[in-house]
């Protein structure tokens, strides 16, 4: 029997960053499958194409009230979520990050009472790895996780770390991230010519450049390469690069590095690249790595967090900080196009087999229907109470 379409409210961060990108892709896929999806954020998520059938965006105004010591987002978000849930009769909220999204959803639910939508919280990392360690946040995160109807994590590694951090009695379901490539706007040749390349080996790095990404190690790996004149590192930066400028000169690699600010468009750069290089000290998943794999490009990365779950045995991974191994791996790819092609093909096959929308969407839909059915049962039980 075909399940009925659901009305789903998604709260996420709108900027370049895996969680918002994943939430946007999820909402768009759900809308394509006939569900009605309502996004809540303080700006339109970067990869959210509007207008689209079944997709709605509700901008939340950050409150700059002089009464408060700092701007407030959580309360206006909670109010907007409650208003839309009431007017549209949402079945569930699916929030990405406990802080502030699950907490706003908890408050919205309290305001709505028995008619509140169900709450699914997806953890992407920081709630556990950074804020979970902070005594000023820990109890609030625990509260949001305990009061969610379901909690998911994007990898086994993050699930285990979350269980260790919060010692929750509730299950956490692992639903990995997915990616759907878009047709690039420009050809590989056009992009490479725009970047001033002829036949150089193009190594791509896409990230927010947050400290956890270890851009110092990224640059040092390039500096160690014996094939420097044959390669270019292309950084699609989701944050400011200024702090690393001096290191370019210190390592003498300025001419080997091209930096562009990341926009919503990544497909054409993925197509133009020959490999991906990721030197994070932690990744709960590594969505950029998955995007690189989908384009059939080999990945060089460290064996940390959820990265082994994503890469599997498609490419070798290296102990964290082993720059000699990472630089040698890069050399191997530059010197052997056959090896690069083989590893790239293996990566693409793994990505398609395990992390396509068709694999992952049914997992979310099944979870949604389970939690919504739980609400129906609870309402019926309450009504039957003597
Ligand atoms: O890593 C970032 O800078 C962005 C961050 C985010 O919150 O959007 O990414 C996290 O969520 C992504 C989507 O699930 C994961 O692919 C990233 O691995 C994760 N980042 C970290 O764990 C450091």
Coordinates of C-alpha atoms and ligand atoms in Angstrom, one line a residue:
X1 CA 0.0 0.0 0.0
X2 CA 1.4 3.5 -0.9
X3 CA 1.9 5.7 2.1
X4 CA 0.3 9.1 2.2
X5 CA 2.4 12.2 1.4
X6 CA 3.5 14.0 4.6
X7 CA 3.8 17.7 5.6
X8 CA 7.3 18.2 6.8
X9 CA 8.9 21.3 8.4
X10 CA 12.7 21.3 7.9
X11 CA 14.9 23.6 10.0
X12 CA 18.5 24.0 8.9
X13 CA 21.5 26.3 8.5
X14 CA 21.3 28.1 5.2
X15 CA 25.0 28.5 4.4
X16 CA 27.7 26.5 2.8
X17 CA 28.2 23.6 5.1
X18 CA 27.3 19.9 4.9
X19 CA 24.3 19.9 7.2
X20 CA 22.4 22.7 5.4
X21 CA 23.3 21.2 2.0
X22 CA 22.1 17.8 3.1
X23 CA 18.9 19.2 4.5
X24 CA 18.3 21.1 1.3
X25 CA 18.9 18.1 -0.9
X26 CA 16.6 16.0 1.4
X27 CA 13.8 18.6 1.3
X28 CA 14.0 18.8 -2.5
X29 CA 14.0 15.0 -3.0
X30 CA 11.0 14.7 -0.6
X31 CA 9.1 17.4 -2.5
X32 CA 9.8 15.6 -5.7
X33 CA 8.4 12.5 -4.2
X34 CA 5.1 14.3 -3.4
X35 CA 5.6 15.4 0.2
X36 CA 4.9 19.0 1.1
X37 CA 8.1 20.6 2.6
X38 CA 8.4 23.8 4.6
X39 CA 12.0 25.1 5.1
X40 CA 12.7 27.4 8.1
X41 CA 16.0 29.4 8.2
X42 CA 17.3 32.9 8.6
X43 CA 18.2 33.0 4.9
X44 CA 17.3 30.9 1.8
X45 CA 19.5 27.8 1.9
X46 CA 22.3 28.2 -0.7
X47 CA 21.3 25.2 -2.8
X48 CA 17.5 25.6 -2.5
X49 CA 16.1 26.3 -5.9
X50 CA 12.8 28.1 -5.8
X51 CA 10.1 28.0 -7.0
X52 CA 9.6 24.3 -6.9
X53 CA 6.4 22.3 -6.6
X54 CA 5.7 21.3 -2.9
X55 CA 8.5 23.4 -1.6
X56 CA 8.1 26.4 0.7
X57 CA 10.6 28.7 2.4
X58 CA 9.8 30.6 5.6
X59 CA 12.4 33.2 6.5
X60 CA 13.0 33.7 10.2
X61 CA 14.0 37.2 11.2
X62 CA 16.8 37.3 13.7
X63 CA 15.6 39.5 16.6
X64 CA 17.9 42.5 17.3
X65 CA 16.0 43.8 20.3
X66 CA 18.1 46.3 22.4
X67 CA 16.7 44.6 25.5
X68 CA 18.9 41.6 24.9
X69 CA 22.7 41.4 25.2
X70 CA 22.9 39.6 21.8
X71 CA 20.6 38.9 18.8
X72 CA 18.2 36.1 19.3
X73 CA 17.3 33.5 16.7
X74 CA 15.9 30.6 18.7
X75 CA 12.7 32.2 19.9
X76 CA 11.7 33.7 16.6
X77 CA 12.4 30.3 15.0
X78 CA 10.2 28.5 17.5
X79 CA 7.4 31.0 17.0
X80 CA 7.6 30.7 13.2
X81 CA 7.7 26.9 13.3
X82 CA 4.7 26.8 15.6
X83 CA 2.7 29.3 13.4
X84 CA 3.4 27.3 10.2
X85 CA 2.8 23.9 11.9
X86 CA -0.6 25.2 13.1
X87 CA -1.7 26.8 9.9
X88 CA -0.4 24.0 7.6
X89 CA -1.1 21.1 10.0
X90 CA 2.5 19.8 9.7
X91 CA 3.0 16.1 10.5
X92 CA 6.5 16.5 11.6
X93 CA 9.5 18.7 12.1
X94 CA 12.8 17.4 10.8
X95 CA 15.6 19.5 12.3
X96 CA 19.3 19.5 11.5
X97 CA 21.3 20.1 14.6
X98 CA 20.0 20.1 18.2
X99 CA 21.2 23.6 18.8
X100 CA 19.3 25.7 18.0
X101 CA 16.9 23.8 15.7
X102 CA 15.7 20.9 17.9
X103 CA 15.4 23.3 20.9
X104 CA 13.3 25.7 18.9
X105 CA 11.2 22.7 17.8
X106 CA 10.7 21.5 21.4
X107 CA 9.5 24.9 22.4
X108 CA 7.2 25.1 19.3
X109 CA 5.8 21.7 20.3
X110 CA 5.1 22.9 23.8
X111 CA 3.3 25.9 22.5
X112 CA 1.2 23.7 20.2
X113 CA 0.3 21.0 22.8
X114 CA -1.3 17.8 21.6
X115 CA -1.5 18.9 18.0
X116 CA 2.2 19.4 17.7
X117 CA 4.0 17.7 14.9
X118 CA 6.4 14.8 15.6
X119 CA 10.1 15.7 16.0
X120 CA 13.0 14.1 14.2
X121 CA 16.5 15.4 15.0
X122 CA 19.5 14.7 12.8
X123 CA 22.9 15.1 14.3
X124 CA 25.7 16.2 12.0
X125 CA 28.6 16.5 14.4
X126 CA 29.0 19.7 16.3
X127 CA 26.2 19.1 18.8
X128 CA 28.3 16.1 20.0
X129 CA 31.9 17.0 19.3
X130 CA 31.9 20.7 20.3
X131 CA 28.8 21.8 22.1
X132 CA 28.2 18.4 23.8
X133 CA 31.5 19.0 25.7
X134 CA 30.5 22.5 26.8
X135 CA 28.8 22.6 30.2
X136 CA 26.8 25.6 29.1
X137 CA 25.1 23.6 26.3
X138 CA 25.2 20.0 27.3
X139 CA 22.0 19.7 29.3
X140 CA 20.0 21.6 26.7
X141 CA 21.2 19.3 23.9
X142 CA 20.4 16.3 26.1
X143 CA 16.9 17.7 26.6
X144 CA 16.4 18.2 22.9
X145 CA 17.5 14.6 22.1
X146 CA 15.4 13.1 24.9
X147 CA 12.3 15.0 23.7
X148 CA 12.7 14.1 20.0
X149 CA 10.6 11.3 18.7
X150 CA 13.5 10.0 16.7
X151 CA 17.2 10.9 16.6
X152 CA 19.4 10.1 13.6
X153 CA 23.2 10.4 13.1
X154 CA 24.9 10.6 9.8
X155 CA 27.5 7.8 10.6
X156 CA 28.1 4.9 13.0
X157 CA 31.1 6.9 14.3
X158 CA 28.9 9.9 15.2
X159 CA 26.3 7.6 16.8
X160 CA 28.8 5.9 19.0
X161 CA 30.4 9.2 20.0
X162 CA 27.0 10.7 20.8
X163 CA 26.1 7.7 22.9
X164 CA 29.4 8.0 24.8
X165 CA 29.0 11.8 25.2
X166 CA 25.3 11.9 26.4
X167 CA 24.8 8.3 27.7
X168 CA 21.2 8.4 26.2
X169 CA 18.9 5.6 26.9
X170 CA 17.2 6.0 23.5
X171 CA 18.2 4.5 20.2
X172 CA 19.9 6.6 17.6
X173 CA 19.4 5.5 14.0
X174 CA 22.2 5.9 11.5
X175 CA 21.0 7.3 8.2
X176 CA 24.0 8.3 6.1
X177 CA 24.1 11.3 3.9
X178 CA 23.4 11.1 0.1
X179 CA 24.2 13.2 -2.9
X180 CA 22.6 13.7 -6.3
X181 CA 25.0 15.2 -8.9
X182 CA 23.6 18.1 -11.0
X183 CA 24.5 18.6 -14.6
X184 CA 27.5 21.0 -14.7
X185 CA 26.8 24.3 -16.3
X186 CA 30.3 24.4 -18.0
X187 CA 32.4 21.7 -19.6
X188 CA 35.6 20.4 -17.9
X189 CA 37.6 22.1 -20.6
X190 CA 35.9 25.5 -20.0
X191 CA 36.4 25.3 -16.3
X192 CA 40.0 24.3 -16.5
X193 CA 40.7 27.1 -19.0
X194 CA 39.0 29.6 -16.7
X195 CA 41.3 28.4 -13.9
X196 CA 44.3 28.9 -16.2
X197 CA 45.1 25.2 -16.4
X198 CA 46.5 23.2 -19.3
X199 CA 47.4 19.6 -18.4
X200 CA 48.1 20.1 -14.6
X201 CA 46.7 17.5 -12.2
X202 CA 44.0 19.4 -10.3
X203 CA 43.5 18.5 -6.7
X204 CA 40.2 19.8 -5.2
X205 CA 39.5 20.7 -1.6
X206 CA 36.0 22.0 -0.7
X207 CA 35.2 22.9 2.9
X208 CA 34.2 25.6 5.3
X209 CA 37.9 26.1 6.2
X210 CA 37.0 25.8 9.9
X211 CA 40.0 24.8 12.2
X212 CA 38.8 21.1 12.2
X213 CA 39.5 21.0 8.4
X214 CA 43.3 21.5 9.1
X215 CA 44.1 23.7 6.1
X216 CA 47.6 23.8 7.5
X217 CA 48.0 20.1 6.8
X218 CA 46.3 20.5 3.4
X219 CA 48.9 23.1 2.4
X220 CA 51.8 21.1 3.9
X221 CA 50.8 18.0 1.9
X222 CA 51.1 20.1 -1.3
X223 CA 54.4 21.5 -0.2
X224 CA 55.7 17.9 0.3
X225 CA 54.8 16.8 -3.2
X226 CA 57.7 16.0 -5.5
X227 CA 55.5 16.8 -8.4
X228 CA 54.6 20.3 -7.5
X229 CA 55.1 21.8 -10.9
X230 CA 52.6 19.3 -12.4
X231 CA 49.8 19.9 -9.9
X232 CA 47.5 22.7 -8.7
X233 CA 45.5 22.7 -5.5
X234 CA 42.1 24.2 -6.0
X235 CA 40.3 25.3 -2.8
X236 CA 36.6 26.1 -2.9
X237 CA 36.4 28.0 0.3
X238 CA 33.2 28.2 2.3
X239 CA 34.9 30.6 4.7
X240 CA 37.7 33.2 4.9
X241 CA 41.2 32.0 3.8
X242 CA 43.1 35.1 5.1
X243 CA 44.5 33.2 8.1
X244 CA 46.4 30.8 5.8
X245 CA 47.8 33.4 3.4
X246 CA 51.2 33.7 5.3
X247 CA 51.6 29.9 5.1
X248 CA 51.4 30.0 1.3
X249 CA 54.5 32.1 1.3
X250 CA 56.2 30.3 4.1
X251 CA 55.9 27.0 2.2
X252 CA 56.6 28.6 -1.2
X253 CA 53.4 27.2 -2.7
X254 CA 51.6 30.3 -3.7
X255 CA 51.8 29.5 -7.4
X256 CA 50.4 26.0 -6.8
X257 CA 47.2 27.1 -5.1
X258 CA 44.0 28.6 -6.6
X259 CA 41.4 29.8 -4.2
X260 CA 37.8 30.6 -5.0
X261 CA 34.9 31.4 -2.7
X262 CA 32.4 28.5 -2.7
X263 CA 29.1 29.2 -4.3
X264 CA 26.2 26.8 -4.6
X265 CA 27.8 25.4 -7.7
X266 CA 30.2 22.6 -7.1
X267 CA 29.5 20.2 -9.9
X268 CA 31.5 21.8 -12.6
X269 CA 34.6 22.0 -10.3
X270 CA 34.2 18.4 -9.4
X271 CA 34.1 17.4 -13.0
X272 CA 37.2 19.6 -13.7
X273 CA 39.2 18.0 -10.9
X274 CA 41.4 14.9 -10.9
X275 CA 41.3 14.1 -7.2
X276 CA 40.1 15.3 -3.8
X277 CA 42.3 16.1 -0.9
X278 CA 40.8 16.3 2.6
X279 CA 43.0 16.6 5.8
X280 CA 40.3 17.1 8.5
X281 CA 41.2 16.0 12.0
X282 CA 37.5 14.9 12.4
X283 CA 34.5 14.5 10.1
X284 CA 31.3 12.9 11.2
X285 CA 30.7 12.0 7.6
X286 CA 32.5 14.1 5.0
X287 CA 29.9 15.2 2.5
X288 CA 32.5 16.8 0.2
X289 CA 34.3 13.5 0.1
X290 CA 31.1 11.8 -1.1
X291 CA 30.5 14.5 -3.7
X292 CA 34.1 14.0 -5.0
X293 CA 33.5 10.2 -5.1
X294 CA 30.2 10.7 -7.1
X295 CA 32.3 12.4 -9.8
X296 CA 34.6 9.4 -10.1
X297 CA 37.6 11.1 -8.6
X298 CA 39.9 9.4 -6.1
X299 CA 40.1 10.8 -2.6
X300 CA 43.1 11.2 -0.3
X301 CA 42.0 11.6 3.3
X302 CA 42.9 10.6 6.9
X303 CA 41.2 7.6 8.6
X304 CA 39.1 9.7 11.1
X305 CA 35.5 9.8 12.3
X306 CA 33.0 8.7 9.7
X307 CA 35.3 9.0 6.7
X308 CA 36.1 5.2 6.6
X309 CA 32.3 4.5 6.4
X310 CA 32.1 6.8 3.4
X311 CA 35.2 5.8 1.5
X312 CA 35.1 2.1 2.4
X313 CA 37.8 0.2 0.5
X314 CA 37.5 2.4 -2.6
X315 CA 40.7 4.4 -1.8
X316 CA 43.3 3.9 0.9
X317 CA 43.1 6.1 3.9
X318 CA 46.0 7.3 6.1
X319 CA 46.6 7.8 9.8
X320 CA 45.7 11.3 10.9
X321 CA 48.6 13.7 10.2
X322 CA 50.7 11.3 8.1
X323 CA 51.6 13.9 5.5
X324 CA 54.4 11.8 4.0
X325 CA 51.8 9.1 3.1
X326 CA 49.3 11.7 1.8
X327 CA 51.9 13.3 -0.4
X328 CA 53.1 9.9 -1.6
X329 CA 49.5 9.0 -2.5
X330 CA 49.2 12.2 -4.4
X331 CA 52.4 11.4 -6.3
X332 CA 51.0 7.9 -7.1
X333 CA 47.9 9.4 -8.7
X334 CA 49.8 12.1 -10.7
X335 CA 52.2 9.5 -12.0
X336 CA 49.7 6.8 -12.9
X337 CA 46.5 8.0 -14.7
X338 CA 45.4 4.3 -14.7
X339 CA 45.6 4.1 -10.9
X340 CA 43.7 7.4 -10.6
X341 CA 41.0 6.2 -13.0
X342 CA 40.7 2.8 -11.2
X343 CA 40.4 4.4 -7.7
X344 CA 38.0 7.0 -9.1
X345 CA 35.8 4.3 -10.7
X346 CA 35.7 2.4 -7.4
X347 CA 34.8 5.5 -5.6
X348 CA 31.9 6.3 -8.0
X349 CA 30.6 2.7 -7.8
X350 CA 30.6 2.8 -4.0
X351 CA 28.9 6.2 -3.9
X352 CA 26.2 5.0 -6.3
X353 CA 25.7 1.8 -4.5
X354 CA 25.5 3.1 -1.0
X355 CA 24.8 6.8 -1.0
X356 CA 22.4 7.6 -3.8
X357 CA 19.1 9.4 -3.0
X358 CA 17.2 6.2 -4.0
X359 CA 19.1 4.3 -1.3
X360 CA 18.7 6.9 1.5
X361 CA 15.4 8.6 1.0
X362 CA 13.3 5.5 1.7
X363 CA 15.1 5.3 5.1
X364 CA 14.0 8.8 6.0
X365 CA 10.4 8.2 4.7
X366 CA 10.1 4.9 6.7
X367 CA 11.3 6.7 9.8
X368 CA 8.8 9.6 9.3
X369 CA 5.9 7.2 8.8
X370 CA 6.9 5.3 11.9
X371 CA 7.0 8.4 14.1
X372 CA 3.8 9.9 12.6
X373 CA 2.0 6.5 13.2
X374 CA 3.3 6.7 16.8
X375 CA 1.5 10.1 17.2
X376 CA -1.8 8.7 15.8
X377 CA -1.6 5.8 18.3
X378 CA -0.9 8.1 21.2
X379 CA -3.9 10.3 20.2
X380 CA -6.2 7.3 20.0
X381 CA -4.9 6.0 23.3
X382 CA -5.5 9.4 25.0
X383 CA -9.0 9.6 23.5
X384 CA -9.8 6.2 24.9
X385 CA -8.6 7.0 28.4
X386 CA -11.6 6.7 30.8
Ligands
LIG1 O1 32.2 20.5 8.6 C1 31.7 21.6 8.4 O2 32.4 22.6 8.4 C2 30.3 21.8 8.2 C3 29.5 20.8 9.0 C4 28.1 21.3 9.1 O3 27.6 21.3 10.2 O4 27.4 21.5 8.1 O5 29.6 19.5 8.5 C5 29.1 18.4 9.3 O6 28.0 17.9 8.7 C6 28.2 17.3 7.4 C7 26.8 16.8 6.9 O7 26.4 15.7 7.7 C8 29.2 16.2 7.5 O8 29.5 15.7 6.2 C9 30.5 16.8 8.0 O9 31.5 15.7 8.2 C10 30.3 17.4 9.4 N1 31.5 18.1 9.8 C11 32.2 17.7 10.9 O10 32.0 16.7 11.5 C12 33.5 18.4 11.2

